[in-house]
Every structure is written in C-alpha cells, then in structure tokens.
PDB file of C-alpha atoms and ligand atoms in Angstrom:
ATOM      1  CA  MET A 119      -0.659  10.434 -17.382  1.00  0.00           C
ATOM      2  CA  LYS A 120       1.783  12.047 -14.960  1.00  0.00           C
ATOM      3  CA  LYS A 121       1.066  11.594 -11.243  1.00  0.00           C
ATOM      4  CA  PHE A 122       0.355  15.299 -10.819  1.00  0.00           C
ATOM      5  CA  ASP A 123      -2.112  15.470 -13.750  1.00  0.00           C
ATOM      6  CA  LEU A 124      -3.812  12.277 -12.612  1.00  0.00           C
ATOM      7  CA  ALA A 125      -4.324  13.719  -9.103  1.00  0.00           C
ATOM      8  CA  LYS A 126      -5.632  16.984 -10.551  1.00  0.00           C
ATOM      9  CA  SER A 127      -8.097  15.130 -12.758  1.00  0.00           C
ATOM     10  CA  LEU A 128      -9.341  13.014  -9.794  1.00  0.00           C
ATOM     11  CA  ILE A 129      -9.873  16.125  -7.659  1.00  0.00           C
ATOM     12  CA  ARG A 130     -11.608  17.875 -10.589  1.00  0.00           C
ATOM     13  CA  LYS A 131     -14.072  14.973 -10.905  1.00  0.00           C
ATOM     14  CA  SER A 132     -14.933  15.158  -7.176  1.00  0.00           C
ATOM     15  CA  GLU A 133     -14.495  18.905  -6.571  1.00  0.00           C
ATOM     16  CA  ASN A 134     -18.121  19.216  -5.398  1.00  0.00           C
ATOM     17  CA  ILE A 135     -17.321  17.278  -2.182  1.00  0.00           C
ATOM     18  CA  PHE A 136     -14.847  19.912  -0.939  1.00  0.00           C
ATOM     19  CA  SER A 137     -15.596  22.924   1.219  1.00  0.00           C
ATOM     20  CA  CYS A 138     -13.119  25.674   2.003  1.00  0.00           C
ATOM     21  CA  PRO A 139     -11.275  25.035   5.305  1.00  0.00           C
ATOM     22  CA  LEU A 140     -11.382  28.788   6.023  1.00  0.00           C
ATOM     23  CA  CYS A 141     -14.875  29.967   4.962  1.00  0.00           C
ATOM     24  CA  GLN A 142     -16.669  26.618   4.257  1.00  0.00           C
ATOM     25  CA  GLY A 143     -17.640  27.860   0.773  1.00  0.00           C
ATOM     26  CA  PRO A 144     -17.631  25.584  -2.317  1.00  0.00           C
ATOM     27  CA  MET A 145     -14.293  25.029  -4.050  1.00  0.00           C
ATOM     28  CA  ASN A 146     -13.179  24.567  -7.637  1.00  0.00           C
ATOM     29  CA  VAL A 147      -9.986  23.371  -9.258  1.00  0.00           C
ATOM     30  CA  SER A 148      -8.122  26.219 -10.919  1.00  0.00           C
ATOM     31  CA  PHE A 149      -6.171  24.973 -13.907  1.00  0.00           C
ATOM     32  CA  GLN A 150      -4.032  28.101 -14.172  1.00  0.00           C
ATOM     33  CA  SER A 151      -2.682  27.880 -10.634  1.00  0.00           C
ATOM     34  CA  ASN A 152      -3.053  24.114 -10.033  1.00  0.00           C
ATOM     35  CA  SER A 153      -4.967  24.654  -6.824  1.00  0.00           C
ATOM     36  CA  LEU A 154      -8.331  24.332  -5.130  1.00  0.00           C
ATOM     37  CA  ILE A 155      -9.825  27.769  -4.715  1.00  0.00           C
ATOM     38  CA  CYS A 156     -13.051  29.167  -3.172  1.00  0.00           C
ATOM     39  CA  LYS A 157     -15.104  32.212  -4.201  1.00  0.00           C
ATOM     40  CA  LYS A 158     -13.334  34.298  -1.544  1.00  0.00           C
ATOM     41  CA  ASN A 159      -9.996  33.385  -3.144  1.00  0.00           C
ATOM     42  CA  HIS A 160      -8.755  31.146  -0.350  1.00  0.00           C
ATOM     43  CA  CYS A 161      -6.304  29.055  -2.322  1.00  0.00           C
ATOM     44  CA  PHE A 162      -4.689  25.663  -1.588  1.00  0.00           C
ATOM     45  CA  ASP A 163      -2.029  24.342  -3.962  1.00  0.00           C
ATOM     46  CA  LEU A 164      -1.753  20.801  -5.240  1.00  0.00           C
ATOM     47  CA  SER A 165       1.717  19.476  -4.349  1.00  0.00           C
ATOM     48  CA  LYS A 166       3.894  18.118  -7.129  1.00  0.00           C
ATOM     49  CA  ASN A 167       3.550  14.667  -5.534  1.00  0.00           C
ATOM     50  CA  GLY A 168      -0.177  14.731  -6.209  1.00  0.00           C
ATOM     51  CA  TYR A 169      -1.826  15.524  -2.870  1.00  0.00           C
ATOM     52  CA  ILE A 170      -3.568  18.602  -1.580  1.00  0.00           C
ATOM     53  CA  ASN A 171      -2.724  20.267   1.722  1.00  0.00           C
ATOM     54  CA  LEU A 172      -5.958  21.724   3.138  1.00  0.00           C
ATOM     55  CA  LEU A 173      -4.631  22.644   6.570  1.00  0.00           C
ATOM     56  CA  PRO A 174      -5.021  26.384   7.126  1.00  0.00           C
ATOM     57  CA  HIS A 175      -1.988  26.274   9.465  1.00  0.00           C
ATOM     58  CA  SER A 176       0.801  23.725   9.687  1.00  0.00           C
ATOM     59  CA  VAL A 177       0.413  21.220  12.512  1.00  0.00           C
ATOM     60  CA  LYS A 178       3.061  19.031  14.093  1.00  0.00           C
ATOM     61  CA  SER A 179       1.972  15.395  14.024  1.00  0.00           C
ATOM     62  CA  GLU A 180       3.058  12.807  16.580  1.00  0.00           C
ATOM     63  CA  TYR A 181       3.476  10.227  13.819  1.00  0.00           C
ATOM     64  CA  GLY A 182       7.063  10.391  12.590  1.00  0.00           C
ATOM     65  CA  LYS A 183       8.232   9.518   9.092  1.00  0.00           C
ATOM     66  CA  GLU A 184      10.120   6.417  10.282  1.00  0.00           C
ATOM     67  CA  MET A 185       7.031   5.040  12.070  1.00  0.00           C
ATOM     68  CA  LEU A 186       4.892   5.611   8.948  1.00  0.00           C
ATOM     69  CA  GLU A 187       7.451   3.948   6.645  1.00  0.00           C
ATOM     70  CA  SER A 188       7.463   0.956   9.031  1.00  0.00           C
ATOM     71  CA  ARG A 189       3.684   0.802   8.909  1.00  0.00           C
ATOM     72  CA  ASN A 190       3.809   0.948   5.108  1.00  0.00           C
ATOM     73  CA  THR A 191       6.330  -1.923   4.950  1.00  0.00           C
ATOM     74  CA  LEU A 192       4.256  -4.014   7.376  1.00  0.00           C
ATOM     75  CA  CYS A 193       1.015  -3.340   5.451  1.00  0.00           C
ATOM     76  CA  LYS A 194       2.660  -4.280   2.143  1.00  0.00           C
ATOM     77  CA  SER A 195       3.700  -7.620   3.685  1.00  0.00           C
ATOM     78  CA  GLY A 196      -0.030  -8.436   4.017  1.00  0.00           C
ATOM     79  CA  PHE A 197      -0.184  -8.040   7.801  1.00  0.00           C
ATOM     80  CA  PHE A 198      -3.684  -6.485   7.621  1.00  0.00           C
ATOM     81  CA  TYR A 199      -5.027  -8.216   4.483  1.00  0.00           C
ATOM     82  CA  PRO A 200      -7.576 -10.431   6.315  1.00  0.00           C
ATOM     83  CA  MET A 201      -8.952  -7.278   7.990  1.00  0.00           C
ATOM     84  CA  THR A 202      -9.133  -5.172   4.801  1.00  0.00           C
ATOM     85  CA  LYS A 203     -10.730  -8.146   2.992  1.00  0.00           C
ATOM     86  CA  SER A 204     -13.430  -8.488   5.695  1.00  0.00           C
ATOM     87  CA  VAL A 205     -14.074  -4.728   5.696  1.00  0.00           C
ATOM     88  CA  SER A 206     -14.393  -4.759   1.875  1.00  0.00           C
ATOM     89  CA  ASP A 207     -16.811  -7.720   1.889  1.00  0.00           C
ATOM     90  CA  LEU A 208     -18.952  -6.046   4.565  1.00  0.00           C
ATOM     91  CA  ILE A 209     -19.042  -2.765   2.624  1.00  0.00           C
ATOM     92  CA  ILE A 210     -20.083  -4.520  -0.588  1.00  0.00           C
ATOM     93  CA  LYS A 211     -22.811  -6.464   1.245  1.00  0.00           C
ATOM     94  CA  THR A 212     -24.048  -3.325   3.041  1.00  0.00           C
ATOM     95  CA  MET A 213     -24.109  -1.136  -0.083  1.00  0.00           C
ATOM     96  CA  GLU A 214     -25.534  -3.726  -2.516  1.00  0.00           C
ATOM     97  CA  PRO A 215     -29.257  -3.059  -1.816  1.00  0.00           C
ATOM     98  CA  PHE A 216     -28.794   0.649  -2.693  1.00  0.00           C
ATOM     99  CA  ASN A 217     -27.615  -0.260  -6.178  1.00  0.00           C
ATOM    100  CA  LYS A 218     -25.564   2.944  -6.420  1.00  0.00           C
ATOM    101  CA  ARG A 219     -23.339   3.507  -9.414  1.00  0.00           C
ATOM    102  CA  ASN A 220     -20.799   5.756  -7.675  1.00  0.00           C
ATOM    103  CA  ILE A 221     -19.923   5.346  -4.015  1.00  0.00           C
ATOM    104  CA  GLN A 222     -17.893   8.079  -2.357  1.00  0.00           C
ATOM    105  CA  MET A 223     -15.686   6.722   0.444  1.00  0.00           C
ATOM    106  CA  LEU A 224     -13.619   8.709   2.964  1.00  0.00           C
ATOM    107  CA  ASP A 225     -10.813   7.245   5.073  1.00  0.00           C
ATOM    108  CA  ALA A 226     -10.661   9.677   8.004  1.00  0.00           C
ATOM    109  CA  GLY A 227      -7.201   9.269   9.523  1.00  0.00           C
ATOM    110  CA  CYS A 228      -5.719   7.167   6.726  1.00  0.00           C
ATOM    111  CA  GLY A 229      -2.069   7.432   7.865  1.00  0.00           C
ATOM    112  CA  GLU A 230       0.127   6.211   5.015  1.00  0.00           C
ATOM    113  CA  GLY A 231      -2.896   5.111   3.001  1.00  0.00           C
ATOM    114  CA  SER A 232      -2.466   1.322   2.767  1.00  0.00           C
ATOM    115  CA  HIS A 233      -5.856   0.380   4.230  1.00  0.00           C
ATOM    116  CA  LEU A 234      -7.789   2.634   1.835  1.00  0.00           C
ATOM    117  CA  LYS A 235      -5.663   1.408  -1.081  1.00  0.00           C
ATOM    118  CA  ASP A 236      -6.428  -2.249  -0.266  1.00  0.00           C
ATOM    119  CA  ILE A 237     -10.139  -1.648   0.410  1.00  0.00           C
ATOM    120  CA  LEU A 238     -10.572   0.351  -2.826  1.00  0.00           C
ATOM    121  CA  SER A 239      -8.838  -2.395  -4.829  1.00  0.00           C
ATOM    122  CA  ASN A 240     -11.063  -5.099  -3.282  1.00  0.00           C
ATOM    123  CA  THR A 241     -14.364  -3.230  -3.597  1.00  0.00           C
ATOM    124  CA  ASN A 242     -13.750  -2.096  -7.170  1.00  0.00           C
ATOM    125  CA  VAL A 243     -12.825  -5.610  -8.302  1.00  0.00           C
ATOM    126  CA  ASN A 244     -15.643  -7.419  -6.470  1.00  0.00           C
ATOM    127  CA  SER A 245     -18.660  -5.152  -6.934  1.00  0.00           C
ATOM    128  CA  LYS A 246     -20.499  -3.498  -9.822  1.00  0.00           C
ATOM    129  CA  SER A 247     -20.315  -0.072  -8.174  1.00  0.00           C
ATOM    130  CA  ASN A 248     -17.508   2.402  -8.738  1.00  0.00           C
ATOM    131  CA  PHE A 249     -15.878   3.189  -5.381  1.00  0.00           C
ATOM    132  CA  LYS A 250     -14.132   6.561  -5.248  1.00  0.00           C
ATOM    133  CA  GLY A 251     -11.706   7.070  -2.376  1.00  0.00           C
ATOM    134  CA  VAL A 252     -10.501  10.090  -0.434  1.00  0.00           C
ATOM    135  CA  GLY A 253      -7.854   9.635   2.255  1.00  0.00           C
ATOM    136  CA  ILE A 254      -7.100  12.356   4.775  1.00  0.00           C
ATOM    137  CA  ASP A 255      -4.663  12.615   7.635  1.00  0.00           C
ATOM    138  CA  ILE A 256      -3.160  15.430   9.668  1.00  0.00           C
ATOM    139  CA  SER A 257       0.275  13.907   9.091  1.00  0.00           C
ATOM    140  CA  LYS A 258       1.903  15.362   5.990  1.00  0.00           C
ATOM    141  CA  GLU A 259       4.467  12.537   6.058  1.00  0.00           C
ATOM    142  CA  GLY A 260       1.651   9.974   5.965  1.00  0.00           C
ATOM    143  CA  ILE A 261      -0.107  11.637   3.021  1.00  0.00           C
ATOM    144  CA  HIS A 262       3.240  11.995   1.243  1.00  0.00           C
ATOM    145  CA  ILE A 263       3.775   8.196   1.412  1.00  0.00           C
ATOM    146  CA  ALA A 264       0.145   7.529   0.385  1.00  0.00           C
ATOM    147  CA  SER A 265       0.427   9.701  -2.746  1.00  0.00           C
ATOM    148  CA  ARG A 266       3.806   8.144  -3.587  1.00  0.00           C
ATOM    149  CA  GLU A 267       2.427   4.594  -3.338  1.00  0.00           C
ATOM    150  CA  TYR A 268      -1.058   4.907  -4.771  1.00  0.00           C
ATOM    151  CA  GLN A 269      -2.539   7.213  -7.381  1.00  0.00           C
ATOM    152  CA  ASP A 270      -6.163   6.109  -7.701  1.00  0.00           C
ATOM    153  CA  ALA A 271      -7.415   8.041  -4.665  1.00  0.00           C
ATOM    154  CA  ILE A 272      -7.473  11.684  -3.609  1.00  0.00           C
ATOM    155  CA  TRP A 273      -5.015  12.316  -0.765  1.00  0.00           C
ATOM    156  CA  SER A 274      -5.238  15.356   1.449  1.00  0.00           C
ATOM    157  CA  VAL A 275      -3.544  16.697   4.579  1.00  0.00           C
ATOM    158  CA  SER A 276      -6.553  17.770   6.643  1.00  0.00           C
ATOM    159  CA  ASP A 277      -7.748  18.258  10.185  1.00  0.00           C
ATOM    160  CA  LEU A 278     -10.100  15.523  11.449  1.00  0.00           C
ATOM    161  CA  SER A 279     -11.857  17.952  13.779  1.00  0.00           C
ATOM    162  CA  LYS A 280     -12.756  20.298  10.884  1.00  0.00           C
ATOM    163  CA  MET A 281     -12.792  18.278   7.700  1.00  0.00           C
ATOM    164  CA  PRO A 282     -12.797  20.296   4.457  1.00  0.00           C
ATOM    165  CA  PHE A 283     -15.865  18.633   2.921  1.00  0.00           C
ATOM    166  CA  ARG A 284     -19.485  19.642   2.491  1.00  0.00           C
ATOM    167  CA  ASP A 285     -22.299  18.107   4.566  1.00  0.00           C
ATOM    168  CA  ASN A 286     -23.554  14.622   3.488  1.00  0.00           C
ATOM    169  CA  ALA A 287     -20.671  14.242   0.998  1.00  0.00           C
ATOM    170  CA  PHE A 288     -19.854  10.569   1.703  1.00  0.00           C
ATOM    171  CA  ASP A 289     -21.590   7.192   1.473  1.00  0.00           C
ATOM    172  CA  ILE A 290     -18.928   5.417   3.546  1.00  0.00           C
ATOM    173  CA  ILE A 291     -16.573   6.759   6.202  1.00  0.00           C
ATOM    174  CA  LEU A 292     -13.729   4.516   7.335  1.00  0.00           C
ATOM    175  CA  SER A 293     -12.052   4.967  10.720  1.00  0.00           C
ATOM    176  CA  ILE A 294      -9.476   2.204  10.998  1.00  0.00           C
ATOM    177  CA  LEU A 295      -7.361   1.932  14.150  1.00  0.00           C
ATOM    178  CA  SER A 296      -7.621   5.673  14.294  1.00  0.00           C
ATOM    179  CA  PRO A 297      -9.336   8.264  16.541  1.00  0.00           C
ATOM    180  CA  SER A 298     -12.940   9.233  15.745  1.00  0.00           C
ATOM    181  CA  ASN A 299     -14.675  12.570  15.545  1.00  0.00           C
ATOM    182  CA  TYR A 300     -18.325  11.522  15.672  1.00  0.00           C
ATOM    183  CA  SER A 301     -19.850  14.961  15.171  1.00  0.00           C
ATOM    184  CA  GLU A 302     -17.830  15.414  11.975  1.00  0.00           C
ATOM    185  CA  PHE A 303     -18.677  11.843  10.819  1.00  0.00           C
ATOM    186  CA  ASN A 304     -22.337  12.642  11.421  1.00  0.00           C
ATOM    187  CA  ARG A 305     -22.114  15.859   9.403  1.00  0.00           C
ATOM    188  CA  LEU A 306     -20.251  14.279   6.467  1.00  0.00           C
ATOM    189  CA  LEU A 307     -22.225  11.036   6.076  1.00  0.00           C
ATOM    190  CA  SER A 308     -25.248  10.957   3.782  1.00  0.00           C
ATOM    191  CA  SER A 309     -28.531   9.807   5.381  1.00  0.00           C
ATOM    192  CA  SER A 310     -28.139   6.370   3.746  1.00  0.00           C
ATOM    193  CA  GLY A 311     -24.404   6.242   4.547  1.00  0.00           C
ATOM    194  CA  PHE A 312     -22.413   3.954   6.842  1.00  0.00           C
ATOM    195  CA  LEU A 313     -19.601   4.483   9.309  1.00  0.00           C
ATOM    196  CA  VAL A 314     -17.102   1.601   9.350  1.00  0.00           C
ATOM    197  CA  LYS A 315     -14.849   1.562  12.387  1.00  0.00           C
ATOM    198  CA  VAL A 316     -12.111  -0.990  13.134  1.00  0.00           C
ATOM    199  CA  ILE A 317     -10.901  -1.250  16.724  1.00  0.00           C
ATOM    200  CA  PRO A 318      -8.496  -3.578  18.546  1.00  0.00           C
ATOM    201  CA  GLY A 319      -9.907  -6.601  20.373  1.00  0.00           C
ATOM    202  CA  SER A 320      -8.555  -7.732  23.750  1.00  0.00           C
ATOM    203  CA  ASP A 321      -6.045 -10.109  22.109  1.00  0.00           C
ATOM    204  CA  TYR A 322      -4.651  -7.599  19.567  1.00  0.00           C
ATOM    205  CA  LEU A 323      -0.831  -8.009  19.492  1.00  0.00           C
ATOM    206  CA  LEU A 324      -1.195 -10.088  22.664  1.00  0.00           C
ATOM    207  CA  GLU A 325       2.350 -11.514  22.501  1.00  0.00           C
ATOM    208  CA  LEU A 326       3.870  -8.030  22.298  1.00  0.00           C
ATOM    209  CA  ARG A 327       1.609  -6.548  24.960  1.00  0.00           C
ATOM    210  CA  SER A 328       2.501  -9.296  27.434  1.00  0.00           C
ATOM    211  CA  VAL A 329       6.232  -8.495  27.105  1.00  0.00           C
ATOM    212  CA  LEU A 330       5.989  -4.695  27.037  1.00  0.00           C
ATOM    213  CA  TYR A 331       3.362  -4.366  29.763  1.00  0.00           C
ATOM    214  CA  ASN A 332       3.749  -7.420  32.000  1.00  0.00           C
ATOM    215  CA  ASN A 333       2.656  -6.715  35.575  1.00  0.00           C
ATOM    216  CA  THR A 334       1.157  -3.335  34.707  1.00  0.00           C
ATOM    217  CA  ASP A 335      -2.472  -2.219  34.317  1.00  0.00           C
ATOM    218  CA  LYS A 336      -1.956  -2.096  30.534  1.00  0.00           C
ATOM    219  CA  GLU A 337      -1.335  -5.848  30.267  1.00  0.00           C
ATOM    220  CA  GLN A 338      -5.066  -6.401  29.721  1.00  0.00           C
ATOM    221  CA  TYR A 339      -7.063  -4.391  27.198  1.00  0.00           C
ATOM    222  CA  SER A 340     -10.810  -4.028  26.839  1.00  0.00           C
ATOM    223  CA  ASN A 341     -12.585  -2.279  23.954  1.00  0.00           C
ATOM    224  CA  GLU A 342     -15.850  -1.945  25.876  1.00  0.00           C
ATOM    225  CA  ARG A 343     -15.515   1.811  26.409  1.00  0.00           C
ATOM    226  CA  VAL A 344     -14.850   2.404  22.668  1.00  0.00           C
ATOM    227  CA  ILE A 345     -17.897   0.296  21.675  1.00  0.00           C
ATOM    228  CA  ASN A 346     -20.103   2.213  24.134  1.00  0.00           C
ATOM    229  CA  HIS A 347     -18.872   5.526  22.774  1.00  0.00           C
ATOM    230  CA  PHE A 348     -19.589   4.353  19.213  1.00  0.00           C
ATOM    231  CA  SER A 349     -23.128   3.205  20.074  1.00  0.00           C
ATOM    232  CA  ASN A 350     -23.858   6.480  21.885  1.00  0.00           C
ATOM    233  CA  ASN A 351     -23.236   8.281  18.594  1.00  0.00           C
ATOM    234  CA  PHE A 352     -24.270   5.802  15.871  1.00  0.00           C
ATOM    235  CA  ASN A 353     -26.684   2.857  15.687  1.00  0.00           C
ATOM    236  CA  ILE A 354     -24.664  -0.344  15.333  1.00  0.00           C
ATOM    237  CA  VAL A 355     -26.121  -2.330  12.397  1.00  0.00           C
ATOM    238  CA  ALA A 356     -23.436  -5.029  12.096  1.00  0.00           C
ATOM    239  CA  THR A 357     -20.262  -6.212  13.813  1.00  0.00           C
ATOM    240  CA  GLU A 358     -17.628  -8.713  12.777  1.00  0.00           C
ATOM    241  CA  LYS A 359     -14.713 -10.089  14.730  1.00  0.00           C
ATOM    242  CA  VAL A 360     -11.514 -10.679  12.761  1.00  0.00           C
ATOM    243  CA  ASN A 361      -8.917 -12.846  14.485  1.00  0.00           C
ATOM    244  CA  TYR A 362      -5.831 -14.371  12.870  1.00  0.00           C
ATOM    245  CA  THR A 363      -2.170 -15.109  13.472  1.00  0.00           C
ATOM    246  CA  VAL A 364       0.671 -13.712  11.380  1.00  0.00           C
ATOM    247  CA  SER A 365       4.167 -15.174  11.316  1.00  0.00           C
ATOM    248  CA  LEU A 366       6.802 -12.469  11.080  1.00  0.00           C
ATOM    249  CA  ASP A 367      10.527 -12.605  10.374  1.00  0.00           C
ATOM    250  CA  SER A 368      12.799 -10.510  12.596  1.00  0.00           C
ATOM    251  CA  SER A 369      12.884  -7.579  10.178  1.00  0.00           C
ATOM    252  CA  LEU A 370       9.079  -7.322   9.960  1.00  0.00           C
ATOM    253  CA  PHE A 371       8.867  -7.738  13.734  1.00  0.00           C
ATOM    254  CA  LYS A 372      11.082  -4.645  14.123  1.00  0.00           C
ATOM    255  CA  HIS A 373       8.754  -2.720  11.801  1.00  0.00           C
ATOM    256  CA  LEU A 374       5.770  -3.862  13.888  1.00  0.00           C
ATOM    257  CA  ILE A 375       7.423  -2.562  17.065  1.00  0.00           C
ATOM    258  CA  LYS A 376       8.208   0.777  15.398  1.00  0.00           C
ATOM    259  CA  MET A 377       4.661   1.067  14.082  1.00  0.00           C
ATOM    260  CA  THR A 378       2.558   0.260  17.117  1.00  0.00           C
ATOM    261  CA  PRO A 379       1.615   2.890  19.700  1.00  0.00           C
ATOM    262  CA  LEU A 380       2.111   0.068  22.257  1.00  0.00           C
ATOM    263  CA  SER A 381       5.878   0.709  22.067  1.00  0.00           C
ATOM    264  CA  TRP A 382       5.767   4.503  22.289  1.00  0.00           C
ATOM    265  CA  ASN A 383       5.822   4.896  26.054  1.00  0.00           C
ATOM    266  CA  VAL A 384       8.023   1.985  27.076  1.00  0.00           C
ATOM    267  CA  THR A 385      11.749   1.963  27.810  1.00  0.00           C
ATOM    268  CA  ASP A 386      14.391   0.866  25.285  1.00  0.00           C
ATOM    269  CA  ASN A 387      15.177  -2.037  27.634  1.00  0.00           C
ATOM    270  CA  LYS A 388      11.622  -3.338  27.319  1.00  0.00           C
ATOM    271  CA  ILE A 389      11.792  -3.077  23.530  1.00  0.00           C
ATOM    272  CA  GLN A 390      15.095  -4.959  23.566  1.00  0.00           C
ATOM    273  CA  ASP A 391      13.439  -7.655  25.743  1.00  0.00           C
ATOM    274  CA  ALA A 392      10.732  -8.027  23.109  1.00  0.00           C
ATOM    275  CA  LEU A 393      13.286  -8.261  20.280  1.00  0.00           C
ATOM    276  CA  ASN A 394      15.344 -10.838  22.225  1.00  0.00           C
ATOM    277  CA  LEU A 395      12.319 -13.074  22.717  1.00  0.00           C
ATOM    278  CA  ASN A 396      12.288 -13.757  18.979  1.00  0.00           C
ATOM    279  CA  ILE A 397       8.489 -13.819  18.775  1.00  0.00           C
ATOM    280  CA  GLN A 398       7.507 -15.424  15.478  1.00  0.00           C
ATOM    281  CA  ASN A 399       3.725 -15.519  15.608  1.00  0.00           C
ATOM    282  CA  ILE A 400       1.619 -12.567  16.531  1.00  0.00           C
ATOM    283  CA  THR A 401      -2.137 -12.376  17.104  1.00  0.00           C
ATOM    284  CA  VAL A 402      -4.197  -9.830  15.191  1.00  0.00           C
ATOM    285  CA  ASP A 403      -7.546  -9.469  16.957  1.00  0.00           C
ATOM    286  CA  LEU A 404      -9.852  -6.765  15.609  1.00  0.00           C
ATOM    287  CA  LEU A 405     -13.509  -5.817  15.692  1.00  0.00           C
ATOM    288  CA  ILE A 406     -15.328  -4.184  12.766  1.00  0.00           C
ATOM    289  CA  LEU A 407     -18.317  -1.994  13.712  1.00  0.00           C
ATOM    290  CA  ILE A 408     -20.774  -0.758  11.093  1.00  0.00           C
ATOM    291  CA  GLY A 409     -22.979   2.141  12.136  1.00  0.00           C
ATOM    292  CA  LYS A 410     -25.784   4.259  10.756  1.00  0.00           C
ATOM    293  CA  LYS A 411     -26.699   7.809  11.689  1.00  0.00           C
ATOM    294  CA  LYS A 412     -29.219   8.041  14.570  1.00  0.00           C
TER     295      LYS A 412
HETATM  296 ZN1  LIG B 169     -12.748  30.210   1.466  1.00  0.00          ZN
END
C-alpha cells in the first residue's frame, strides 16, 4: 500500500479519537477530499507524505530542521535504546493486568518520532496487546521526518496546549524529554490510563554540561522541581532510573551537540571547546515516572 493510503487507513481506523481543533466536534475521514472533517465542515487535509496538520494557524517552532535531522541520526544509532526498552517493559508490565486487546498510545511532543517508533516496535513484539500509536508535535519539520521514517503510527502537527482529541481517548500518554501540559494529559487519559514521563537525571550528558557550563549556575542540574510538579498533578505509581554510557564517534558527537538544548544558548567558542576535547563516552542519565490520574 502507498504511504498516503496507509496513513489514511490508519486514521480511518482511529477516527473516533479525534476532535475538531476549531469546534471540538467529532471528525470523520472524507474519502473524496482526503481529509479529516467535522460536522461544521472544518476541514484538515492529509499531506501527501502521510501526516495530518491539525493546527488551525501555522506556528513557528523553535526546533529547526537541522536539529531534528541530527536527533533522528542520533536516535537511529541506538543512543536512546536502553531508555525506550525500559519504557516499553514498564508499559507492558503496567498494562498487563488490564488484559486489553487494543491500547491507544499518544506521544505528546514526539519531535521526529523515533521514541514512539521504538516503543511501538518493542511493545507490539513483546506483548499480546495491539498497541496503536499517535505522535503529535507542533513542529511540522519533526512530523515530516516522522512520517518519512515510520508508517505504522498516525502523525499529526498539533498544539500541545489544545490537543485535537476527545476526552479519555488514550490509555497511555508519553512525554519524553518534552514539556508537559498536565491539564490536557488529564483530559485525554482514560480513568485506567497511565502517564509516562521521561526526564533528565542530574548526570544527563554530564561530560558535555561540564564543558559548556563550567563555572556557571547551570553546571549542576536537579530534576527535583520537575518531579514535584509531576506529583502535584498525577499520583506517581512507579519510577525507574535509567543510567548508561554511550561511546560516540566524532560525527555522532556533532549530532548530539546539534540536538541538545544544552548547546542552544552557548557561544560558538564553547561548542568548539567541546568538539576539541574529543569526548568519546557520554553519560545518559534519565528518570522514568509513571503516573495515574488523581
Ligand atoms: Zn469543527
């Protein structure tokens, strides 16, 4: 099946999860116009690349195409595999008692889609349930890469603060190294659903941080504030620390620097210092939080 037809068929099968971004009414796939359309005729076309843009107005994203391509290259190298594996195992373990046949999963802020792709592959291979994935991001460039690289999920350009889905539509919401909108997560999660958030630990990219931020207040990082904010909004039911070291060649190291927000506000001289140091091993320190609605 062509990419476009495959995407249309996936959206058709899950059309009941969508709500119109303009009037919040239910939406249906129109086969004549290849779009998602509501009863008031608000119409959003499926792009030829197989994603749907559900932003009522275009928004400029701070994530550039080059940064997203770098993140895609780094993800494909396996940089985050131990994290996506742990997240997948936790999801399977958490969902098992419910014995659900179909599990609807949303990656809210999926960027270029690699994490959702890897988690969907793992969960569908290792559990009896059928995991269906939807990835959204406000960055059109990110969703463009996601739909180019992976066809077994629905990809949509959407606003995290006003997500185009009906209440209680998802069993799992993923928020991986990405900002959260807890009131929207609360609205979209079913009563038996789980929020899975991945945040940096204090040693995340330690070697890079100590070069880029030495002798500044950003040299040390604590995730305490983020954990408190999470637990004010959701009940934490499980946590897991994921800590590993990745060896990178110089080309992947350059992609890492381009990808990480750590490098966005530092001078070119500092970035050159980091490149000159020829760092070969980098620490990936992350914390997975699993939450339930209060
Ligand atoms: Zn509408």
